Short mmCIF file of C-alpha atoms and ligand atoms in Angstrom, two decimals:
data_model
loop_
_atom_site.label_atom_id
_atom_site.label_comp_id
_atom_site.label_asym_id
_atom_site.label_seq_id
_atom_site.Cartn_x
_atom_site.Cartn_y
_atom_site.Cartn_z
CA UNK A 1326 -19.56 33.72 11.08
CA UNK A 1327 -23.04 33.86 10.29
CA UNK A 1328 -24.93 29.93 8.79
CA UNK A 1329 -25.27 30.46 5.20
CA UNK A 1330 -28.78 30.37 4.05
CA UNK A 1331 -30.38 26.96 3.87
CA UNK A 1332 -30.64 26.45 0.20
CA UNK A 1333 -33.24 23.78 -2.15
CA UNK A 1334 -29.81 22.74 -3.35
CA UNK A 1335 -28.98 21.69 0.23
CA UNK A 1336 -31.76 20.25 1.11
CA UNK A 1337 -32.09 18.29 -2.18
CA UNK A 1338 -28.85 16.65 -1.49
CA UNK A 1339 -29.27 15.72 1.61
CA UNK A 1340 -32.17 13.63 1.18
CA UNK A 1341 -30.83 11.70 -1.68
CA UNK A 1342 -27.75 11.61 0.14
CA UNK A 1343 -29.77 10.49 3.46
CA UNK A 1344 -32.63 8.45 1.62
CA UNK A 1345 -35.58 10.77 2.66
CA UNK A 1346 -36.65 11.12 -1.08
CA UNK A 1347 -35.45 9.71 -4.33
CA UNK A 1348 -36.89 10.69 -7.81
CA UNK A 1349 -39.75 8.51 -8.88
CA UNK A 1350 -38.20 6.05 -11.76
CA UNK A 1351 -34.90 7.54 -11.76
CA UNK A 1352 -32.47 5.42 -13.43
CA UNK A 1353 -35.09 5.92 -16.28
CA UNK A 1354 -34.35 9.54 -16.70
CA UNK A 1355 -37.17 10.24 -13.72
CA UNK A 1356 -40.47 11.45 -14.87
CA UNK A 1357 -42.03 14.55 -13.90
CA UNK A 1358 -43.91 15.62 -10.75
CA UNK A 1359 -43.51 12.28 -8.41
CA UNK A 1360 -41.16 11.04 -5.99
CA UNK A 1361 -40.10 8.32 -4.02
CA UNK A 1362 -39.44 7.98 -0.25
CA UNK A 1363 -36.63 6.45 0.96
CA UNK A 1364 -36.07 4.39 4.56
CA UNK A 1365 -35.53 7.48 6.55
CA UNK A 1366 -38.36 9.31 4.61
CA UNK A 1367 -40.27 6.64 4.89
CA UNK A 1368 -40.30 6.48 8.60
CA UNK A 1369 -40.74 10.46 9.07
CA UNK A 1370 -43.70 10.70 6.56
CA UNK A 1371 -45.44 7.53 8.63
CA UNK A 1372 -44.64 9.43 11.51
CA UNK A 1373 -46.41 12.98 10.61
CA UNK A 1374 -49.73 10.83 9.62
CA UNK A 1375 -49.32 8.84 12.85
CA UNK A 1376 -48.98 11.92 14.96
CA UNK A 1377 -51.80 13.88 12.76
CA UNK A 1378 -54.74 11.05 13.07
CA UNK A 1379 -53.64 10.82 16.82
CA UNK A 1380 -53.64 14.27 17.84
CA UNK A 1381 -57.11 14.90 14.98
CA UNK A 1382 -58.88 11.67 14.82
CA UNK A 1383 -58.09 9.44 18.19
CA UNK A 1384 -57.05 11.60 20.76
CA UNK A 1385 -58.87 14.91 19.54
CA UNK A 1386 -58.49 18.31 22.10
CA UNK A 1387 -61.91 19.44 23.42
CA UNK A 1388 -63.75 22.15 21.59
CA UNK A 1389 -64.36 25.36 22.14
CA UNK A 1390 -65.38 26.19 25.80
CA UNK A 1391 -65.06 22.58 26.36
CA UNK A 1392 -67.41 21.19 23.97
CA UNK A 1393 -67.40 17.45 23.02
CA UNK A 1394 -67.31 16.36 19.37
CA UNK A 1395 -66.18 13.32 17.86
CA UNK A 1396 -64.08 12.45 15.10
CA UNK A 1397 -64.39 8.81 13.01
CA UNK A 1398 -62.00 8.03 10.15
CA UNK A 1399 -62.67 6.48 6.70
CA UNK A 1400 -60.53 4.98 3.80
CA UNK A 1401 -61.94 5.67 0.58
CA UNK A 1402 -61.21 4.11 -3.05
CA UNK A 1403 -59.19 6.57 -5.50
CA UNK A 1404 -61.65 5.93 -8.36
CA UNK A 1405 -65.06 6.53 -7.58
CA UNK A 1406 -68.20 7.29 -9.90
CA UNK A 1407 -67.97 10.15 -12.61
CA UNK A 1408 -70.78 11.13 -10.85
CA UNK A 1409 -69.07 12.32 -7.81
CA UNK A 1410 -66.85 14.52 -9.94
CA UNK A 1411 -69.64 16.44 -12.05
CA UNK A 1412 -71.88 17.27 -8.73
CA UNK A 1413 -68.43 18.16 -6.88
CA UNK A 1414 -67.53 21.05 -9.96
CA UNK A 1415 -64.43 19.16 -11.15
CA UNK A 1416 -65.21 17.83 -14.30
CA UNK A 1417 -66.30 21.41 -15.22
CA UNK A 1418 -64.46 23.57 -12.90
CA UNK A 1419 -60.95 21.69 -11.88
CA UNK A 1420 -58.53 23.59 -14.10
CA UNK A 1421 -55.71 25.72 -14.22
CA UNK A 1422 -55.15 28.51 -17.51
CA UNK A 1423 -52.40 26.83 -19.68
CA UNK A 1424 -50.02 28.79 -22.00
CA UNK A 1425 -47.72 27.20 -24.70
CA UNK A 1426 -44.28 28.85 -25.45
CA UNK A 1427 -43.86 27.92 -29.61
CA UNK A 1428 -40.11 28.73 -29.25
CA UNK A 1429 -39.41 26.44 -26.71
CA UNK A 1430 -42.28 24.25 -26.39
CA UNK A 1431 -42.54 24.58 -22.60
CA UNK A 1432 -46.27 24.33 -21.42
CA UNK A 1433 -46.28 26.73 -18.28
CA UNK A 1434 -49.47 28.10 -16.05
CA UNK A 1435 -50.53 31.75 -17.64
CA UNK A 1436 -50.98 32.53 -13.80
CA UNK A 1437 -47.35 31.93 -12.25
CA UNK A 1438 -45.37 32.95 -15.83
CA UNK A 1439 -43.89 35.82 -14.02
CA UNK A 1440 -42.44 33.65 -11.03
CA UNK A 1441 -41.27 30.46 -13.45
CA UNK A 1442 -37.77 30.52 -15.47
CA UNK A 1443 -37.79 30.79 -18.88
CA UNK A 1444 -36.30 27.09 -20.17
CA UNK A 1445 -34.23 28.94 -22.77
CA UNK A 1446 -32.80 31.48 -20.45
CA UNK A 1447 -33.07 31.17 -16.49
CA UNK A 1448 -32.08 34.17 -15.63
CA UNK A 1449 -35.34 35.39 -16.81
CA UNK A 1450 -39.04 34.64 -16.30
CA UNK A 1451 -41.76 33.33 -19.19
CA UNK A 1452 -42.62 35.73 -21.45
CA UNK A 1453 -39.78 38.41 -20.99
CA UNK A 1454 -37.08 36.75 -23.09
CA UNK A 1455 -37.39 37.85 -26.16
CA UNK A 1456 -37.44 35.15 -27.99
CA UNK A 1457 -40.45 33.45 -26.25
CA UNK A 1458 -43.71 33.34 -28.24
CA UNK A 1459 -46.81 32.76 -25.72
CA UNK A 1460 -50.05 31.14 -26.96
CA UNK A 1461 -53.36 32.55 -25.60
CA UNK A 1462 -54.15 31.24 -22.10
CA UNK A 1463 -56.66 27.89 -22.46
CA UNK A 1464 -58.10 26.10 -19.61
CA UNK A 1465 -56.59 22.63 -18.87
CA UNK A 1466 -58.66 20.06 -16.48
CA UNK A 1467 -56.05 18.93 -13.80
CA UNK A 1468 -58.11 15.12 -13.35
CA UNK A 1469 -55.84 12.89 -14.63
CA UNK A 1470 -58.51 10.17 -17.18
CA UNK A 1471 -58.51 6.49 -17.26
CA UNK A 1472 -60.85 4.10 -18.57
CA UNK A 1473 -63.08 1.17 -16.85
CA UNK A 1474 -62.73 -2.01 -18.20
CA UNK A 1475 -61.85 -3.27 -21.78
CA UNK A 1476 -64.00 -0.59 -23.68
CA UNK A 1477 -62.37 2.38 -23.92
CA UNK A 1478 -65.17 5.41 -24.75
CA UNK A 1479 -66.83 8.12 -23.37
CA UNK A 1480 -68.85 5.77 -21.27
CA UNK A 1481 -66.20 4.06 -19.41
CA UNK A 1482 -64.16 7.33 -18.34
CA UNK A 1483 -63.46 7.31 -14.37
CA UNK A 1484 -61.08 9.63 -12.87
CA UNK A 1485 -58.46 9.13 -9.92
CA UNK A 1486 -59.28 11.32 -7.60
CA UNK A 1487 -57.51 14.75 -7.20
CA UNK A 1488 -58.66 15.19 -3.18
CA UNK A 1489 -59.92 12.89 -0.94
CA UNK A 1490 -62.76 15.13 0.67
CA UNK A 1491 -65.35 14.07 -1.59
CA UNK A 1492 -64.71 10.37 -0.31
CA UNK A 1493 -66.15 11.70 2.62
CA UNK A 1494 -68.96 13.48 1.74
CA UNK A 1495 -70.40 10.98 -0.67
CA UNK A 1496 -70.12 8.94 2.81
CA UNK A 1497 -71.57 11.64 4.95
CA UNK A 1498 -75.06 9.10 5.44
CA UNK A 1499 -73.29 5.95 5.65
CA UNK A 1500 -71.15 6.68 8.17
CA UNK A 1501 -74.15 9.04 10.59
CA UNK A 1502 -76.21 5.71 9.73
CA UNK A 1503 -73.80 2.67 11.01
CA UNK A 1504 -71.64 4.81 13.53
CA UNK A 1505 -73.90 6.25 16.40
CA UNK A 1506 -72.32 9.48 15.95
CA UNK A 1507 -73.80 12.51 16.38
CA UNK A 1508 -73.22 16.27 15.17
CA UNK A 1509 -70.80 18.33 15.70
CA UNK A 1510 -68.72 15.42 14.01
CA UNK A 1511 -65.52 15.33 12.41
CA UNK A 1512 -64.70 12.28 9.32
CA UNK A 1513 -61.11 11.88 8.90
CA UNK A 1514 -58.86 10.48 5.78
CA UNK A 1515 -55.44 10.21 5.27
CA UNK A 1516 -54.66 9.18 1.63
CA UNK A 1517 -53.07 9.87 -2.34
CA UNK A 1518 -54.79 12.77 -5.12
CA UNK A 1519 -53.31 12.99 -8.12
CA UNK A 1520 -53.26 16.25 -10.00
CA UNK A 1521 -51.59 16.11 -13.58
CA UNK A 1522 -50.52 19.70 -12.89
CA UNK A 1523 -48.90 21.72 -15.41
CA UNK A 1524 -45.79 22.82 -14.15
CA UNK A 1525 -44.86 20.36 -11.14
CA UNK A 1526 -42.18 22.09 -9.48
CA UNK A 1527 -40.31 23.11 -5.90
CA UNK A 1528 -39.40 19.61 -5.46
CA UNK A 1529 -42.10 17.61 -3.96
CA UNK A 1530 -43.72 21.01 -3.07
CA UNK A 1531 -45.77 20.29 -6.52
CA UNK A 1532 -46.50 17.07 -7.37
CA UNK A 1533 -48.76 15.32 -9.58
CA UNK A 1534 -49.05 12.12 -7.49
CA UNK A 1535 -49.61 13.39 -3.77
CA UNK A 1536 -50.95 12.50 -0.22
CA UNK A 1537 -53.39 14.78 1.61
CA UNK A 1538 -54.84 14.78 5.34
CA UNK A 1539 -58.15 16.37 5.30
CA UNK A 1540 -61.05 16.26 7.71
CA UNK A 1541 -64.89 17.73 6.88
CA UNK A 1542 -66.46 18.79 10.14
CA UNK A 1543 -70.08 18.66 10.25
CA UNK A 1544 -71.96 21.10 12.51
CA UNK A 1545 -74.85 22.65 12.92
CA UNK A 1546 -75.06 26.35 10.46
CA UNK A 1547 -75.12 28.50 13.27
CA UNK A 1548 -71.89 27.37 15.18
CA UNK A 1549 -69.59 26.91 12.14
CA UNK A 1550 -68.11 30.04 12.54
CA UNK A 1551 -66.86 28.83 15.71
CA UNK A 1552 -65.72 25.65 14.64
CA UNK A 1553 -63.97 27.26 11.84
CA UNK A 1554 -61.52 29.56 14.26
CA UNK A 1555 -61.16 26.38 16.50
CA UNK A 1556 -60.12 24.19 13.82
CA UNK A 1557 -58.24 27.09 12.33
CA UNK A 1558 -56.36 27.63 15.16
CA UNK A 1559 -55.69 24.22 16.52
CA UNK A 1560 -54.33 23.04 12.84
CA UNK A 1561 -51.91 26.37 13.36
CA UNK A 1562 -51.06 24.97 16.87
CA UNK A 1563 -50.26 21.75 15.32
CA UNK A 1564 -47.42 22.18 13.39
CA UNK A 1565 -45.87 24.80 15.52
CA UNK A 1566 -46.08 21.84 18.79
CA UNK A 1567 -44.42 19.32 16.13
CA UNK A 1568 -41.23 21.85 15.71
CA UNK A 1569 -42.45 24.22 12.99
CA UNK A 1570 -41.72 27.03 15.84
CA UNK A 1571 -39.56 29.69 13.43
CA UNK A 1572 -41.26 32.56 12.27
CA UNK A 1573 -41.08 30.90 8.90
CA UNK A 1574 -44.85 29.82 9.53
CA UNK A 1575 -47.89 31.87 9.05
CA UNK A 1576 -51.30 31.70 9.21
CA UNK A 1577 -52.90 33.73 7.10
CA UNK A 1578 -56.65 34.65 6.77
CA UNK A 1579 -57.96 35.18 3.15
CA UNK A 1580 -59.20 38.35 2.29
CA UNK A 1581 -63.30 38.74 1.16
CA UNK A 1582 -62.28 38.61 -2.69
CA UNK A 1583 -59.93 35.88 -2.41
CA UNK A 1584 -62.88 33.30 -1.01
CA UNK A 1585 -64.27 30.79 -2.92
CA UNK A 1586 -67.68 31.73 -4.14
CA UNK A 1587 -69.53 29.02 -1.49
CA UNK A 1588 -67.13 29.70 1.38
CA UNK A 1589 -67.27 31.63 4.52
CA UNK A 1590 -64.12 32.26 6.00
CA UNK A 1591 -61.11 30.84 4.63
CA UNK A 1592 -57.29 30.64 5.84
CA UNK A 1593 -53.80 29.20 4.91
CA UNK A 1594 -50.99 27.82 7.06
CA UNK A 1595 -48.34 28.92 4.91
CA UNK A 1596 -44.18 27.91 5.41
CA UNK A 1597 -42.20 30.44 4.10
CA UNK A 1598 -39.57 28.11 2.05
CA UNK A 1599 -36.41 28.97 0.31
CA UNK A 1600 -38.64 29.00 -2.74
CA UNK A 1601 -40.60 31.46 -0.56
CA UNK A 1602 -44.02 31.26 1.20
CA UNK A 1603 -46.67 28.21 0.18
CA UNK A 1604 -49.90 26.86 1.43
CA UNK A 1605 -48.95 23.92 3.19
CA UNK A 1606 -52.94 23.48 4.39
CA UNK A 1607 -56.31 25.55 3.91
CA UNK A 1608 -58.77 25.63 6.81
CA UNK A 1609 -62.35 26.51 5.20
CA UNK A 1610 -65.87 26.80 6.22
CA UNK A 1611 -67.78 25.32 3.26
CA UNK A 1612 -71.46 26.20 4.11
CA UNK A 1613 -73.46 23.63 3.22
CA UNK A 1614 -72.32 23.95 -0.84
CA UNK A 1615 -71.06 20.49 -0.86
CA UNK A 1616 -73.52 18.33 0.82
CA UNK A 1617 -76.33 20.14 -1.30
CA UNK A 1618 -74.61 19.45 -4.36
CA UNK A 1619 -74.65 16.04 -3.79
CA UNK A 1620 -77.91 15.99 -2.68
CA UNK A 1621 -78.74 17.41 -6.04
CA UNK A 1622 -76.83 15.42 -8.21
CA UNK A 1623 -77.70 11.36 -6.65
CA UNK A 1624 -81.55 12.62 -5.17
CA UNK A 1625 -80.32 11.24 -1.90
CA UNK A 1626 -81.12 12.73 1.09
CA UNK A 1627 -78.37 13.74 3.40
CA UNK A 1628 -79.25 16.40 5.31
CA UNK A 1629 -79.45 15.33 9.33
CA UNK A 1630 -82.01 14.91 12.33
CA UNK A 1631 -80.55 16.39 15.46
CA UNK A 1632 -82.09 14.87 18.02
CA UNK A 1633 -81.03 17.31 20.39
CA UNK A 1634 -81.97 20.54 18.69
CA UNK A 1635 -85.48 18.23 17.10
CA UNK A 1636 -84.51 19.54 13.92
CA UNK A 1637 -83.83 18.58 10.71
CA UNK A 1638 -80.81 20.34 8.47
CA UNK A 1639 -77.84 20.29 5.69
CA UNK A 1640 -74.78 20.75 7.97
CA UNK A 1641 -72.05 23.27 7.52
CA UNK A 1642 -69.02 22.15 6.50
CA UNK A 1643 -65.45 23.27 8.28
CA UNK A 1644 -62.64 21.38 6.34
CA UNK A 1645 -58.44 21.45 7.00
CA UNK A 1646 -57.28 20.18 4.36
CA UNK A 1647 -53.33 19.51 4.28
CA UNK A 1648 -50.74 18.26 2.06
CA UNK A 1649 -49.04 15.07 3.57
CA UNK A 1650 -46.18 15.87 1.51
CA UNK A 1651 -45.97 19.40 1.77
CA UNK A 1652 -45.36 18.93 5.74
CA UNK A 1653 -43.19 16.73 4.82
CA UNK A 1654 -41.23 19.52 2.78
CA UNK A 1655 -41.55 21.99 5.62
CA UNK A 1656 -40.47 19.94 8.59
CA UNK A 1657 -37.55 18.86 6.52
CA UNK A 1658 -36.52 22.53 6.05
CA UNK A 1659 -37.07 23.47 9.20
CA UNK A 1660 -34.69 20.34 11.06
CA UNK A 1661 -31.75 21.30 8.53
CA UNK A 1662 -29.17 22.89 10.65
CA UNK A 1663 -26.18 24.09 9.60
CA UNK A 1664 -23.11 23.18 12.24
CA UNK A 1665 -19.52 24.89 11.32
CA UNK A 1666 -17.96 22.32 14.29
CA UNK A 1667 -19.56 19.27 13.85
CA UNK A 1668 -18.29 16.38 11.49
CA UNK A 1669 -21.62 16.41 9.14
CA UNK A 1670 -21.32 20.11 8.78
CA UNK A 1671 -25.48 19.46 9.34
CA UNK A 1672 -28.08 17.61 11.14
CA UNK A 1673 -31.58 17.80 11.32
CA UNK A 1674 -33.48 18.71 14.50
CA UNK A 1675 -36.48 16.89 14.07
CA UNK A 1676 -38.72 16.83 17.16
CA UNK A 1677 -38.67 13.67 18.94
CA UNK A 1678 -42.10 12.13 17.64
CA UNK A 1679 -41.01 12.98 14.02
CA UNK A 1680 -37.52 11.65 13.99
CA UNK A 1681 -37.24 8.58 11.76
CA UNK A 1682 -34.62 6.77 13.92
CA UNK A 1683 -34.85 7.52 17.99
CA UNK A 1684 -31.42 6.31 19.33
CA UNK A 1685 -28.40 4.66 18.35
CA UNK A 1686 -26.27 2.06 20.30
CA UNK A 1687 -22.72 1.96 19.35
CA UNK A 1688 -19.71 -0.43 20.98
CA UNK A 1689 -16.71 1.84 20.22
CA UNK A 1690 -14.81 -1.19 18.76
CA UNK A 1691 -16.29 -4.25 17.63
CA UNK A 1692 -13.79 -6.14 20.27
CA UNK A 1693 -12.88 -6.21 23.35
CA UNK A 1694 -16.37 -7.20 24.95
CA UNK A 1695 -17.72 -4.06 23.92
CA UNK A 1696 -20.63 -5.67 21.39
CA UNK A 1697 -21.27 -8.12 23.72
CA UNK A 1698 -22.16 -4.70 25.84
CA UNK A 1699 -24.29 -2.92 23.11
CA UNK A 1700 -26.52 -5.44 22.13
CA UNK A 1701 -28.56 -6.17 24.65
CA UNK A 1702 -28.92 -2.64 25.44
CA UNK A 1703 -29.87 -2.24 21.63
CA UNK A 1704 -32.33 -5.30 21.65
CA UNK A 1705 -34.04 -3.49 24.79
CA UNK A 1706 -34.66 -0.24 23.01
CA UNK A 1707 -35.64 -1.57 20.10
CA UNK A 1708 -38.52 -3.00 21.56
CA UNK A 1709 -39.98 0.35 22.36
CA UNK A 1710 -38.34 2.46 19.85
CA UNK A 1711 -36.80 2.55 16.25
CA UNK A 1712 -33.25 2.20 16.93
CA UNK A 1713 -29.79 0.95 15.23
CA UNK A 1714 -27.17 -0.37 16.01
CA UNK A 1715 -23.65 0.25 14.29
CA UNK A 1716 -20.62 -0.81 14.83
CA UNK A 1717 -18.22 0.30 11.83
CA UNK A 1718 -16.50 3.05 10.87
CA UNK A 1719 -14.74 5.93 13.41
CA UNK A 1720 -17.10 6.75 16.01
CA UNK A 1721 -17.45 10.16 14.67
CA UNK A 1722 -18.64 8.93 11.30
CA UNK A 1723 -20.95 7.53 13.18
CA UNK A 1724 -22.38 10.54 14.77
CA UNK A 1725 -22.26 12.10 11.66
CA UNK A 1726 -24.87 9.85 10.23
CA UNK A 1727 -27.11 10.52 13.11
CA UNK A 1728 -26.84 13.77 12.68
CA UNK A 1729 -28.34 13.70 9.12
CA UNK A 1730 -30.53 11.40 9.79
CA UNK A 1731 -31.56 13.68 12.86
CA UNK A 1732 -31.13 10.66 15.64
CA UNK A 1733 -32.03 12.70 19.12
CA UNK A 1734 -29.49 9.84 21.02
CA UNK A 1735 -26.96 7.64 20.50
CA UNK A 1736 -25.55 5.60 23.37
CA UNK A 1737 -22.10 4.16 22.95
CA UNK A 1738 -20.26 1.61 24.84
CA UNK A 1739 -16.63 2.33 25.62
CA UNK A 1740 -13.22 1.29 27.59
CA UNK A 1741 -14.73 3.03 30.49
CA UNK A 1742 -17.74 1.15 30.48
CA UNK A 1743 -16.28 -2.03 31.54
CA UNK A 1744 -14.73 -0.25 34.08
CA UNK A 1745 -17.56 1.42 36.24
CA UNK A 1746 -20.42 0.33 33.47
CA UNK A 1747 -21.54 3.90 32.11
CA UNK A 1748 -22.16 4.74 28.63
CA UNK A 1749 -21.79 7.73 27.17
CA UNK A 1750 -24.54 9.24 26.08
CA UNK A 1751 -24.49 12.01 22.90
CA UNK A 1752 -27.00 14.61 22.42
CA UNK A 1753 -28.01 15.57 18.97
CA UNK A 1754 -28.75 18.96 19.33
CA UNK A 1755 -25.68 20.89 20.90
CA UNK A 1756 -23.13 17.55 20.38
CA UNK A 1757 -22.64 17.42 24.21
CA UNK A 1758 -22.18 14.48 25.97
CA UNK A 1759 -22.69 12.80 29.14
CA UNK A 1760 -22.05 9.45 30.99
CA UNK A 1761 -25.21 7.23 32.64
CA UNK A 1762 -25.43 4.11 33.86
CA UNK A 1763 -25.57 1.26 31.24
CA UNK A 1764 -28.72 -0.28 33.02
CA UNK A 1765 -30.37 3.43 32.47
CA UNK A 1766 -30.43 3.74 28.26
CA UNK A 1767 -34.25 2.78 27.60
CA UNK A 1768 -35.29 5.44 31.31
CA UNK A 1769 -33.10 7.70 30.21
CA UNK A 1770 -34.45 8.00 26.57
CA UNK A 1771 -38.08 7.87 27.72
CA UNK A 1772 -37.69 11.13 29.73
CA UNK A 1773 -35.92 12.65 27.55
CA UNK A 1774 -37.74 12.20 24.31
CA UNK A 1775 -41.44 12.25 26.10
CA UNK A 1776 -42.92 9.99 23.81
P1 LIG B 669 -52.26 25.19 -4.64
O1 LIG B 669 -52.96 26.53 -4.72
O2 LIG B 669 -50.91 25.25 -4.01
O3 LIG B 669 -52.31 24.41 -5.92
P2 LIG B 669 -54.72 24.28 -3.64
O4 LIG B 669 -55.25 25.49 -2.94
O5 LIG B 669 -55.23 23.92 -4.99
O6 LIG B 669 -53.10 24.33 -3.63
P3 LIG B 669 -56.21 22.39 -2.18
O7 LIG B 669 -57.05 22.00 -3.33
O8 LIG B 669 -56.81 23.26 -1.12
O9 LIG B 669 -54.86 23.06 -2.69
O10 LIG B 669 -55.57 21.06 -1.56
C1 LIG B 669 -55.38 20.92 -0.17
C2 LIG B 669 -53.94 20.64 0.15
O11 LIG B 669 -53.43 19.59 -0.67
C3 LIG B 669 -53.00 21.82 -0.12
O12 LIG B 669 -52.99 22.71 0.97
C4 LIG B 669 -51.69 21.12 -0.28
O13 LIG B 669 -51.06 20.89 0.97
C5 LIG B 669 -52.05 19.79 -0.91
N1 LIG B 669 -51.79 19.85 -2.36
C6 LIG B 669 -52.58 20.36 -3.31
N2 LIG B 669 -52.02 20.25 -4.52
C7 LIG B 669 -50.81 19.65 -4.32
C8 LIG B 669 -49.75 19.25 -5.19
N3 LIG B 669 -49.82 19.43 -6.49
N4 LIG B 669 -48.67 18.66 -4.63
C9 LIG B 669 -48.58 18.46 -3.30
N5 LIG B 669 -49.55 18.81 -2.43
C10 LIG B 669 -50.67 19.40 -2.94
#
C-alpha cells in the first residue's frame, strides 16, 4: 500500500508532539504569526545556521574557475537609524495591498485572496462567498513602529528591522576599513526581521517575527554576473547536500518582468510544500542600487579602491538571502517518513549534521549490570556528540522516540552483551540492526555519520 501523503496536519503534530515548535504564548490563546522552538527544534535550527556560516562564511568553496574570495561575518542591532530605512525604500516602498472583508472583518492581502479561505466558509476563497464584502485594496507598510525613549512623536519613531541586509551595507566601509579584506568579498549575518505581515500563515512558513541568513557579495560590476550563477548555484547545491534531494526543490530563475526594477538577474530556491511551492531563499544581483542609495542618503563615501585593478568604483551587489525558518519548514517536511512497520508509524530522516540528537545509549533493563554497561559508553559519546541516554519504558518505545526525533543510532546494551560484550546497534533509516563491539560505539558512529 502506497504512504499516504504527508499532510500540514501531520507535520503540525508531530512537532508539538516532538517539541520542534510550540505556538508563541500559547496557554494565552497564542498570538498570531510567531512561534516557539522547542529542545529538539532548538537543536536542528542551531544546527542549519551552524552548518550554513560553516559551509558560507568559514569554510567557503572556491569560486568560479578557482578564484579566491573571502567572506567576514557581522552582527548587527535590530533597530538602527530611520535613516537607514528611508534611503533603503522601506519607509516608502515596504508594503503589501491590504483588503478588509466588512462581513467578516478578516484583513487579507488583495494579492493572494484567491489562494486564502474565506473565514466564514473554508471551502471557498476571499471574495467568492457571497456574502463577503471587499474594501478597495490600500497599501499597508509591513515595518512594525516603536518609539525611542520616553517621548513618544514623530521624532522618536525607529523601526525593527524587517531584513538584516541593510545591517550590512550601512557597514560596507567599516568593515573594508578595519578588516584587510579585499574585493570580491562576501559579509555574512545570521539574525531576526520582523514583518507585521497581513495574513501570517502556512505555519511558520509566514511569520511576523523571523530569522534570515543573508550574505551581500561585493564585486567588481563586470564579474557579477558570474558571481551571481556561482552563488546561485552553490546556495541550490546547499540544501540539496544537507538532504533536500526530492524533486520537491526547485530553482527557479525569474523571468525579465518579474525583476525588481534595480536588479539583474534574479532566482528562487523554492520547496514545493504540502501547501505547495514557496521561496525558501532569493539569490539576486543588486547592481550597485543599494550602496548608491546610501551613498545618497548619509553623503558618505563608499564606493572602493581596488588596488589591483587601480581603480576606484561602487561594487555590485550579489545577495542570497534565506529564511532561517523557512529551511527549517522544508527540512522538516522532507525527514517525515511515513513507516507502516515500525512502532512510531514515522521518523524523520534528517541528515546526520542536521539531526538534533546523534545517538542513543540504552541498557535494555535498568538491572542486571546493564547501566553500569551504558554509561560509560554514553559519557564517551557525549563528549563528541549530542546524545541520550534512556533507560525506561519497552525498548521499542524507545526506538520509537528516536525515530521522531530522527536519532541516526541508538546503541543498546543487552543479556548478550555481558556475554561476548557487543551491543546492538539500530539503524534509523531501514530499522535494521547489527551487533559491534562495545569498545567500538564512538568509531563506529564517527564513520558512519561523517561528521
Ligand atoms: P515572500 O514573497 O514570501 O514574502 P520575500 O520575497 O518578500 O518573501 P525577501 O524579502 O526576499 O522575501 O526575504 C528573504 C527571505 O526571508 C525569504 O526568501 C524568506 O526565506 C525569508 N522571509 C521573508 N519573509 C518571511 C516571513 N514572513 N516569514 C518567514 N520567512 C520570511
Amino acid at each position: 500500500m502506497a504512504a499516504p501523503a504527508t499532510t500540514m496536519d501531520k507535520i503540525v503534530a508531530l512537532c508539538k508532539r516532538r517539541g520542534f515548535i510550540f505556538q508563541s504564548s500559547e496557554i494565552y490563546g497564542g498570538i498570531g504569526g510567531f512561534w516557539d522552538y522547542g529542545p529538539l527544534g532548538t537543536e536542528l535550527k542551531r544546527n542549519i545556521k551552524e552548518a550554513w556560516w560553516n559551509d558560507m562564511v568559514r569554510n567557503h568553496p572556491p569560486g568560479p574557475d578557482g578564484r579566491e574570495f573571502q567572506m567576514v561575518g557581522v552582527d548587527c542591532s535590530i533597530i538602527m537609524n530611520p535613516k537607514v530605512w528611508e534611503a533603503s525604500g522601506h519607509v516608502g516602498g515596504f508594503s503589501d495591498p491590504m483588503v478588509d472583508c466588512k462581513c467578516c472583518k478578516g484583513r487579507f492581502r488583495a494579492d493572494q485572496i484567491d489562494e486564502t479561505p474565506c473565514p466564514k466558509k473554508p471551502s471557498k476563497m476571499v471574495g467568492q462567498h457571497a456574502d463577503c464584502d471587499l474594501t478597495e485594496p490600500r497599501e499597508f507598510n509591513l515595518m512594525f513602529q516603536t518609539h525611542i525613549g520616553a517621548l513618544q512623536d514623530a521624532t522618536s519613531i525607529a523601526y525593527l528591522r524587517p531584513e538584516t541586509a541593510q545591517g550590512i551595507f550601512a557597514n560596507f566601509k567599516n568593515v573594508v576599513d578595519s578588516s584587510r579584506v579585499k574585493l570580491p568579498l562576501g559579509i555574512a549575518q545570521i539574525g531576526k526581521s520582523f514583518r507585521n505581515e497581513i495574513n501570517p500563515r502556512n505555519y511558520t512558513f509566514r511569520s511576523r517575527e523571523f530569522e534570515q541568513y543573508e550574505i551581500e557579495f561585493f564585486c567588481h560590476p563586470e564579474e557579477a554576473a558570474i558571481w551571481y550563477e556561482f552563488w546561485r548555484d552553490l546556495r541550490h547545491s546547499w540544501y540539496t547536500g544537507l538532504g533536500l534531494t526530492s524533486d520537491l526543490l526547485r530553482l527557479r530563475n525569474h523571468e525579465g518582468d518579474e525583476l525588481a526594477h534595480y536588479a539583474k538577474a534574479c532566482a528562487d530556491v523554492e520547496y514545493d510544500f504540502p501547501f505547495g511551492l514557496s521561496e525558501l531563499e532569493g539569490i539576486a544581483n543588486r547592481t550597485d542600487f543599494d550602496l548608491k542609495a546610501h551613498i545618497e542618503h548619509s553623503g558618505k563615501d563608499l564606493s572602493y579602491f581596488d588596488a589591483e585593478r587601480k581603480e576606484r568604483y561602487v561594487p555590485y551587489v550579489i545577495e542570497p538571502s534565506g529564511g532561517v525558518d523557512r529551511s527549517v519548514l522544508a527540512f522538516i517536511t522532507e525527514a517525515y517518513t511515513y513507516d507502516e512497520s515500525r512502532a512510531s508509524k514515522e521518523f524523520m530522516n534528517f541528515h546526520p549534521r542536521l539531526a538534533p540528537i546523534k545517538a542513543a545509549v540504552f541498557p535494555l533493563v535498568a538491572k542486571d549490570g546493564m547501566p553500569e554497561i551504558a554509561q560509560p559508553i554514553y559519557e564517551e559519546i557525549r563528549r563528541q556528540y549530542p546524545c541520550q541516554y534512556d533507560a525506561k519504558q519497552a525498548i521499542g518505545k524507545r526506538y520509537a522516540r528516536m525515530d521522531e526525533a530522527g536519532t541516526p543510532f541508538c546503541f543498546t546494551i543487552d543479556g548478550q552483551t555481558k556475554e561476548d560484550g557487543t551491543v546492538t546497534v539500530r539503524n534509523r533509516d531501514d530499522a535494521s540492526q547489527d551487533r559491534i563491539d562495545k569498545s567500538r560505539c564512538l568509531e563506529y558512529l564517527r564513520d558512519q555519520l561523517h561528521i
